[in-house]
Short mmCIF file of C-alpha atoms in Angstrom, two decimals:
data_model
loop_
_atom_site.label_atom_id
_atom_site.label_comp_id
_atom_site.label_asym_id
_atom_site.label_seq_id
_atom_site.Cartn_x
_atom_site.Cartn_y
_atom_site.Cartn_z
CA UNK A 1 0.59 22.86 17.47
CA UNK A 2 -0.92 22.73 14.00
CA UNK A 3 -4.53 23.75 13.62
CA UNK A 4 -7.11 21.68 11.75
CA UNK A 5 -10.56 22.17 10.33
CA UNK A 6 -13.18 19.46 10.36
CA UNK A 7 -15.16 18.75 7.24
CA UNK A 8 -16.81 15.79 5.56
CA UNK A 9 -15.19 14.13 2.62
CA UNK A 10 -14.75 10.80 0.90
CA UNK A 11 -11.61 8.76 0.91
CA UNK A 12 -10.73 5.27 -0.20
CA UNK A 13 -12.68 2.51 1.51
CA UNK A 14 -15.54 4.86 2.31
CA UNK A 15 -13.75 6.71 5.09
CA UNK A 16 -14.67 10.33 5.59
CA UNK A 17 -11.88 12.83 6.07
CA UNK A 18 -11.16 15.80 8.25
CA UNK A 19 -9.29 18.35 6.21
CA UNK A 20 -6.16 19.41 8.03
CA UNK A 21 -3.49 22.04 7.85
CA UNK A 22 -0.12 21.07 9.23
CA UNK A 23 3.27 22.63 9.15
CA UNK A 24 4.25 23.23 5.57
CA UNK A 25 6.88 20.83 4.26
CA UNK A 26 9.66 21.80 1.92
CA UNK A 27 9.46 20.70 -1.67
CA UNK A 28 10.19 16.99 -1.95
CA UNK A 29 10.20 16.52 1.84
CA UNK A 30 7.69 14.42 3.70
CA UNK A 31 5.12 16.29 5.77
CA UNK A 32 5.62 13.73 8.58
CA UNK A 33 9.00 12.65 9.94
CA UNK A 34 7.78 10.55 12.86
CA UNK A 35 4.60 8.85 14.05
CA UNK A 36 3.89 8.71 17.77
CA UNK A 37 1.22 6.19 18.79
CA UNK A 38 -0.42 5.82 22.16
CA UNK A 39 -0.25 2.30 23.57
CA UNK A 40 -4.05 2.26 23.82
CA UNK A 41 -4.32 2.68 20.05
CA UNK A 42 -2.08 -0.33 19.46
CA UNK A 43 -4.19 -2.43 21.82
CA UNK A 44 -7.39 -1.33 20.07
CA UNK A 45 -6.00 -2.34 16.66
CA UNK A 46 -4.93 -5.76 17.97
CA UNK A 47 -8.29 -6.25 19.67
CA UNK A 48 -10.14 -5.31 16.48
CA UNK A 49 -8.33 -8.00 14.50
CA UNK A 50 -8.80 -10.64 17.20
CA UNK A 51 -12.54 -9.99 17.26
CA UNK A 52 -13.29 -9.60 13.53
CA UNK A 53 -10.25 -10.82 11.61
CA UNK A 54 -10.53 -14.46 10.57
CA UNK A 55 -7.75 -16.01 8.50
CA UNK A 56 -7.06 -13.69 5.58
CA UNK A 57 -9.95 -11.35 6.47
CA UNK A 58 -8.75 -7.74 6.43
CA UNK A 59 -9.93 -5.30 9.10
CA UNK A 60 -9.71 -1.54 8.78
CA UNK A 61 -10.27 1.47 10.95
CA UNK A 62 -9.81 5.20 11.38
CA UNK A 63 -6.88 6.94 13.11
CA UNK A 64 -7.46 10.10 15.13
CA UNK A 65 -4.98 12.55 16.59
CA UNK A 66 -3.13 15.75 15.73
CA UNK A 67 0.03 17.07 14.08
CA UNK A 68 2.77 18.76 16.10
CA UNK A 69 5.43 20.22 13.81
CA UNK A 70 6.61 17.26 11.73
CA UNK A 71 5.39 14.62 14.22
CA UNK A 72 2.05 12.89 13.79
CA UNK A 73 0.52 11.95 17.14
CA UNK A 74 -2.09 9.18 16.96
CA UNK A 75 -4.05 9.28 20.19
CA UNK A 76 -7.23 7.38 19.36
CA UNK A 77 -8.85 5.13 16.78
CA UNK A 78 -12.07 3.29 16.09
CA UNK A 79 -12.80 0.29 13.88
CA UNK A 80 -14.73 0.35 10.68
CA UNK A 81 -17.57 -2.20 11.03
CA UNK A 82 -17.79 -5.19 8.77
CA UNK A 83 -20.91 -5.17 6.61
CA UNK A 84 -22.26 -7.28 3.79
CA UNK A 85 -24.05 -6.49 0.55
CA UNK A 86 -27.35 -6.97 2.39
CA UNK A 87 -26.63 -3.83 4.43
CA UNK A 88 -27.74 -1.55 1.62
CA UNK A 89 -28.86 1.19 4.01
CA UNK A 90 -25.48 1.43 5.74
CA UNK A 91 -23.88 4.82 5.07
CA UNK A 92 -20.12 4.50 5.63
CA UNK A 93 -19.33 8.21 5.57
CA UNK A 94 -22.26 9.07 7.82
CA UNK A 95 -21.18 6.41 10.32
CA UNK A 96 -17.69 7.84 10.55
CA UNK A 97 -18.85 11.44 10.88
CA UNK A 98 -21.20 10.45 13.71
CA UNK A 99 -18.37 8.65 15.50
CA UNK A 100 -16.06 11.66 15.23
CA UNK A 101 -18.84 13.98 16.38
CA UNK A 102 -19.53 11.79 19.41
CA UNK A 103 -15.85 11.75 20.36
CA UNK A 104 -15.70 15.52 20.10
CA UNK A 105 -18.67 15.87 22.45
CA UNK A 106 -16.84 13.91 25.17
CA UNK A 107 -13.63 15.93 24.61
CA UNK A 108 -11.64 13.12 22.96
CA UNK A 109 -9.33 13.73 20.00
CA UNK A 110 -11.52 13.47 16.91
CA UNK A 111 -9.38 14.88 14.10
CA UNK A 112 -8.77 12.46 11.25
CA UNK A 113 -5.08 11.67 10.58
CA UNK A 114 -5.20 8.43 8.59
CA UNK A 115 -6.34 4.83 8.73
CA UNK A 116 -5.12 1.37 9.64
CA UNK A 117 -5.38 -2.04 8.02
CA UNK A 118 -4.39 -5.57 8.91
CA UNK A 119 -2.41 -7.68 6.47
CA UNK A 120 -2.22 -11.37 5.65
CA UNK A 121 1.41 -12.54 5.44
CA UNK A 122 2.42 -9.05 4.31
CA UNK A 123 -0.04 -8.92 1.38
CA UNK A 124 -0.81 -5.22 1.61
CA UNK A 125 0.88 -3.75 -1.49
CA UNK A 126 -2.30 -3.63 -3.58
CA UNK A 127 -4.06 -1.21 -5.89
CA UNK A 128 -6.86 -0.79 -3.34
CA UNK A 129 -4.40 0.39 -0.67
CA UNK A 130 -2.69 2.68 -3.18
CA UNK A 131 -5.98 4.33 -4.18
CA UNK A 132 -7.15 4.66 -0.58
CA UNK A 133 -3.93 6.19 0.68
CA UNK A 134 -3.85 8.58 -2.27
CA UNK A 135 -7.37 9.77 -1.36
CA UNK A 136 -6.35 10.27 2.26
CA UNK A 137 -3.05 11.96 1.49
CA UNK A 138 -4.64 14.19 -1.14
CA UNK A 139 -7.22 15.41 1.40
CA UNK A 140 -4.99 15.32 4.51
CA UNK A 141 -1.34 15.94 3.71
CA UNK A 142 0.03 14.37 6.90
CA UNK A 143 -2.09 11.20 6.86
CA UNK A 144 -0.51 7.75 7.11
CA UNK A 145 -1.66 4.15 6.87
CA UNK A 146 -0.71 1.77 9.68
CA UNK A 147 -0.16 -1.83 8.61
CA UNK A 148 -0.63 -4.41 11.38
CA UNK A 149 0.71 -7.91 10.73
CA UNK A 150 -0.88 -10.41 13.16
CA UNK A 151 1.21 -13.29 11.82
CA UNK A 152 4.51 -11.69 12.80
CA UNK A 153 3.01 -10.41 16.04
CA UNK A 154 2.01 -13.95 17.00
CA UNK A 155 5.68 -14.93 16.68
CA UNK A 156 6.58 -12.72 19.64
CA UNK A 157 7.33 -9.26 18.19
CA UNK A 158 4.83 -6.51 17.44
CA UNK A 159 4.65 -5.79 13.71
CA UNK A 160 3.20 -2.33 13.11
CA UNK A 161 4.48 -0.06 10.33
CA UNK A 162 3.43 3.35 9.01
CA UNK A 163 3.53 4.11 5.30
CA UNK A 164 2.95 7.10 3.05
CA UNK A 165 3.01 7.58 -0.71
CA UNK A 166 6.13 9.31 -1.96
CA UNK A 167 5.77 12.78 -3.55
CA UNK A 168 6.70 11.32 -6.97
CA UNK A 169 3.93 8.74 -6.80
CA UNK A 170 1.45 11.35 -5.58
CA UNK A 171 2.12 13.42 -8.72
CA UNK A 172 1.65 10.38 -10.96
CA UNK A 173 -1.62 9.46 -9.22
CA UNK A 174 -2.90 13.01 -9.64
CA UNK A 175 -2.28 12.82 -13.39
CA UNK A 176 -3.82 9.30 -13.51
CA UNK A 177 -1.35 8.36 -16.22
CA UNK A 178 0.20 4.97 -15.46
CA UNK A 179 1.64 4.33 -18.90
CA UNK A 180 5.24 3.06 -19.15
CA UNK A 181 6.35 6.44 -20.55
CA UNK A 182 4.80 8.41 -17.66
CA UNK A 183 6.27 6.13 -14.99
CA UNK A 184 9.67 6.21 -16.67
CA UNK A 185 9.56 10.00 -16.91
CA UNK A 186 8.69 10.26 -13.20
CA UNK A 187 11.42 7.72 -12.38
CA UNK A 188 8.94 5.54 -10.45
CA UNK A 189 10.00 2.07 -9.35
CA UNK A 190 8.64 -0.21 -6.65
CA UNK A 191 11.43 0.93 -4.31
CA UNK A 192 10.23 4.56 -4.28
CA UNK A 193 6.46 4.07 -4.28
CA UNK A 194 6.00 3.97 -0.51
CA UNK A 195 8.02 5.56 2.26
CA UNK A 196 8.09 4.10 5.76
CA UNK A 197 7.76 6.54 8.63
CA UNK A 198 9.45 5.68 11.97
CA UNK A 199 7.03 4.76 14.76
CA UNK A 200 7.36 5.52 18.46
CA UNK A 201 4.88 3.91 20.88
CA UNK A 202 4.20 6.06 23.94
CA UNK A 203 2.72 4.70 27.14
CA UNK A 204 1.68 6.47 30.28
CA UNK A 205 3.42 5.63 33.54
CA UNK A 206 0.38 3.68 34.75
CA UNK A 207 0.39 1.51 31.62
CA UNK A 208 4.10 0.81 32.06
CA UNK A 209 3.50 -0.26 35.66
CA UNK A 210 0.68 -2.55 34.55
CA UNK A 211 2.93 -4.14 31.88
CA UNK A 212 5.63 -4.79 34.46
CA UNK A 213 3.07 -6.45 36.74
CA UNK A 214 1.79 -8.63 33.90
CA UNK A 215 5.33 -9.68 33.03
CA UNK A 216 6.02 -10.70 36.63
CA UNK A 217 2.84 -12.82 36.71
CA UNK A 218 3.53 -14.55 33.39
CA UNK A 219 4.87 -18.09 33.62
CA UNK A 220 8.46 -18.74 32.57
CA UNK A 221 7.36 -21.67 30.41
CA UNK A 222 5.14 -19.35 28.37
CA UNK A 223 8.10 -17.12 27.56
CA UNK A 224 10.16 -20.12 26.46
CA UNK A 225 7.49 -20.97 23.89
CA UNK A 226 8.75 -18.03 21.84
CA UNK A 227 11.93 -20.04 21.21
CA UNK A 228 9.97 -22.65 19.23
CA UNK A 229 11.28 -23.23 15.72
CA UNK A 230 7.91 -24.47 14.45
CA UNK A 231 7.50 -21.77 11.81
CA UNK A 232 7.59 -24.01 8.74
CA UNK A 233 3.92 -23.28 8.09
CA UNK A 234 4.57 -19.53 7.99
CA UNK A 235 7.63 -19.98 5.80
CA UNK A 236 5.77 -22.31 3.44
CA UNK A 237 2.83 -19.94 3.13
CA UNK A 238 5.13 -17.01 2.40
CA UNK A 239 6.91 -19.03 -0.28
CA UNK A 240 3.59 -20.02 -1.85
CA UNK A 241 2.42 -16.41 -1.97
CA UNK A 242 5.79 -15.40 -3.41
CA UNK A 243 5.45 -17.96 -6.20
CA UNK A 244 1.92 -16.75 -6.97
CA UNK A 245 3.15 -13.18 -7.35
CA UNK A 246 6.05 -14.33 -9.55
CA UNK A 247 3.51 -16.07 -11.80
CA UNK A 248 1.48 -12.86 -12.01
CA UNK A 249 4.63 -10.94 -12.89
CA UNK A 250 5.39 -13.47 -15.63
CA UNK A 251 1.90 -12.95 -17.08
CA UNK A 252 2.39 -9.19 -17.07
CA UNK A 253 5.73 -9.62 -18.85
CA UNK A 254 4.03 -11.75 -21.52
CA UNK A 255 1.38 -9.05 -22.02
CA UNK A 256 4.02 -6.35 -22.35
CA UNK A 257 6.06 -8.42 -24.82
CA UNK A 258 2.89 -8.97 -26.86
CA UNK A 259 2.33 -5.22 -26.90
CA UNK A 260 5.90 -4.63 -28.14
CA UNK A 261 5.42 -7.20 -30.92
CA UNK A 262 2.18 -5.53 -31.99
CA UNK A 263 3.89 -2.13 -32.09
CA UNK A 264 6.74 -3.54 -34.18
CA UNK A 265 4.29 -5.24 -36.54
CA UNK A 266 2.29 -2.05 -36.97
CA UNK A 267 5.44 -0.05 -37.70
CA UNK A 268 6.27 -2.48 -40.50
CA UNK A 269 2.74 -2.15 -41.91
CA UNK A 270 2.98 1.65 -41.85
CA UNK A 271 6.35 1.54 -43.60
CA UNK A 272 5.02 -0.80 -46.30
CA UNK A 273 1.94 1.38 -46.79
CA UNK A 274 4.06 4.51 -47.17
CA UNK A 275 6.30 2.77 -49.71
CA UNK A 276 3.29 1.66 -51.78
CA UNK A 277 1.90 5.18 -51.81
CA UNK A 278 5.27 6.60 -52.81
CA UNK A 279 5.58 4.17 -55.74
CA UNK A 280 2.02 4.87 -56.85
CA UNK A 281 2.65 8.64 -56.75
CA UNK A 282 5.74 8.15 -58.93
CA UNK A 283 3.66 6.23 -61.46
CA UNK A 284 0.89 8.85 -61.41
CA UNK A 285 3.46 11.60 -61.89
CA UNK A 286 4.88 9.78 -64.95
CA UNK A 287 1.35 9.65 -66.42
CA UNK A 288 0.82 13.34 -65.71
CA UNK A 289 -1.80 12.66 -63.01
CA UNK A 290 -1.97 14.52 -59.68
CA UNK A 291 -0.55 12.70 -56.61
CA UNK A 292 -2.79 10.94 -54.15
CA UNK A 293 -4.32 13.18 -51.45
CA UNK A 294 -2.56 13.35 -48.11
CA UNK A 295 -3.93 11.03 -45.42
CA UNK A 296 -3.51 10.96 -41.69
CA UNK A 297 -1.60 7.75 -41.26
CA UNK A 298 -2.27 7.73 -37.51
CA UNK A 299 -6.00 7.37 -38.21
CA UNK A 300 -5.39 4.44 -40.54
CA UNK A 301 -3.02 2.72 -38.09
CA UNK A 302 -4.17 3.40 -34.56
CA UNK A 303 -1.32 2.58 -32.17
CA UNK A 304 -2.11 -0.25 -29.73
CA UNK A 305 -2.74 0.80 -26.16
CA UNK A 306 0.16 -0.05 -23.85
CA UNK A 307 -0.77 -2.17 -20.82
CA UNK A 308 -0.83 -0.21 -17.55
CA UNK A 309 2.38 -0.65 -15.59
CA UNK A 310 1.16 0.30 -12.14
CA UNK A 311 -0.05 -3.25 -11.43
CA UNK A 312 3.38 -4.60 -12.35
CA UNK A 313 5.04 -2.15 -9.97
CA UNK A 314 2.70 -3.19 -7.17
CA UNK A 315 3.39 -6.87 -7.85
CA UNK A 316 7.14 -6.14 -7.77
CA UNK A 317 6.68 -4.32 -4.45
CA UNK A 318 4.71 -7.27 -3.06
CA UNK A 319 7.43 -9.69 -4.19
CA UNK A 320 9.98 -7.56 -2.37
CA UNK A 321 7.79 -7.63 0.77
CA UNK A 322 7.53 -11.44 0.68
CA UNK A 323 11.30 -11.73 0.23
CA UNK A 324 11.82 -9.49 3.26
CA UNK A 325 9.37 -11.62 5.27
CA UNK A 326 11.23 -14.81 4.36
CA UNK A 327 14.54 -13.17 5.26
CA UNK A 328 13.15 -12.05 8.62
CA UNK A 329 11.71 -15.51 9.33
CA UNK A 330 15.08 -17.13 8.66
CA UNK A 331 16.93 -14.57 10.78
CA UNK A 332 14.38 -14.99 13.58
CA UNK A 333 14.69 -18.77 13.54
CA UNK A 334 18.47 -18.53 13.55
CA UNK A 335 18.30 -16.24 16.59
CA UNK A 336 15.91 -18.66 18.32
CA UNK A 337 18.29 -21.53 17.60
CA UNK A 338 21.20 -19.72 19.22
CA UNK A 339 19.07 -18.72 22.22
CA UNK A 340 17.73 -22.24 22.68
CA UNK A 341 21.25 -23.67 22.48
CA UNK A 342 22.50 -21.11 25.00
CA UNK A 343 19.59 -21.93 27.35
CA UNK A 344 20.30 -25.64 27.04
CA UNK A 345 24.00 -25.09 27.80
CA UNK A 346 23.04 -22.99 30.82
CA UNK A 347 20.68 -25.66 32.18
CA UNK A 348 23.31 -28.35 31.70
#
């Protein structure tokens, strides 16, 4: 079992951290190969969203547990309270440290191993999540972010995924250089920004017995409601969000094309300036005059700043997520159609 040391820190979203030492990972390998979550943690996350999540409101919380070899065991969690700008006296880091200290006093796992966040139709690939996860992963190597999708869960299947930043993206974030040249040199694309870690949900025998009892008591009609094909609202919303992100990508492409035109225009101006100086030096030499003094042409023609490309990569990643959601919705509806037809044939 890996040992950990507790210590205050600051991570994205105001979460404090508990510095940890896990089993060393080989170069280029992930420090975590699997995430094991207690069923109670999943229920707490769902309950947190049902109580505080309204519409597209995002809820967040802290994950607690320990690292065993290359497996991250999440055994507890607690929500991060919603607060407004009026709560000026609320200390986020102090709140979290007090919660972890209280859990330690009652002999409950209190070591910080990551955080969780709800998502609205899969809209989680953002700069805020990137910065927060970088802060966590920089302080705690094994930390993950759990993404809970209540929309998919309401359709009858639990949607809970664990993500980490890839080692390549971690290096780029450390350098804080998101220029096109830096991202191209690091070979960063939206496909290799995040890595998904497999999740295993572990329940005690008593919880399994309780789930079996609840399933026996549930009405058959309620289970048949999952075969409903009324998901046009979800599909329409996903398509609308996809179109919005495509529009944002188009705007970023326009900005980048404008930058390329400005660079080309400046190169022409520099070439013309150098030609004029060369001709003038030839004329001065013919008159027996000394040539013009050397000038730093880069000071006269400052190169335009390239637009940051990280936002474009995140938008591309979000577009890919929406496309996957639409694909899953269509596959799910097709499966429901076959099941409903089979049920109807059986009843007939």
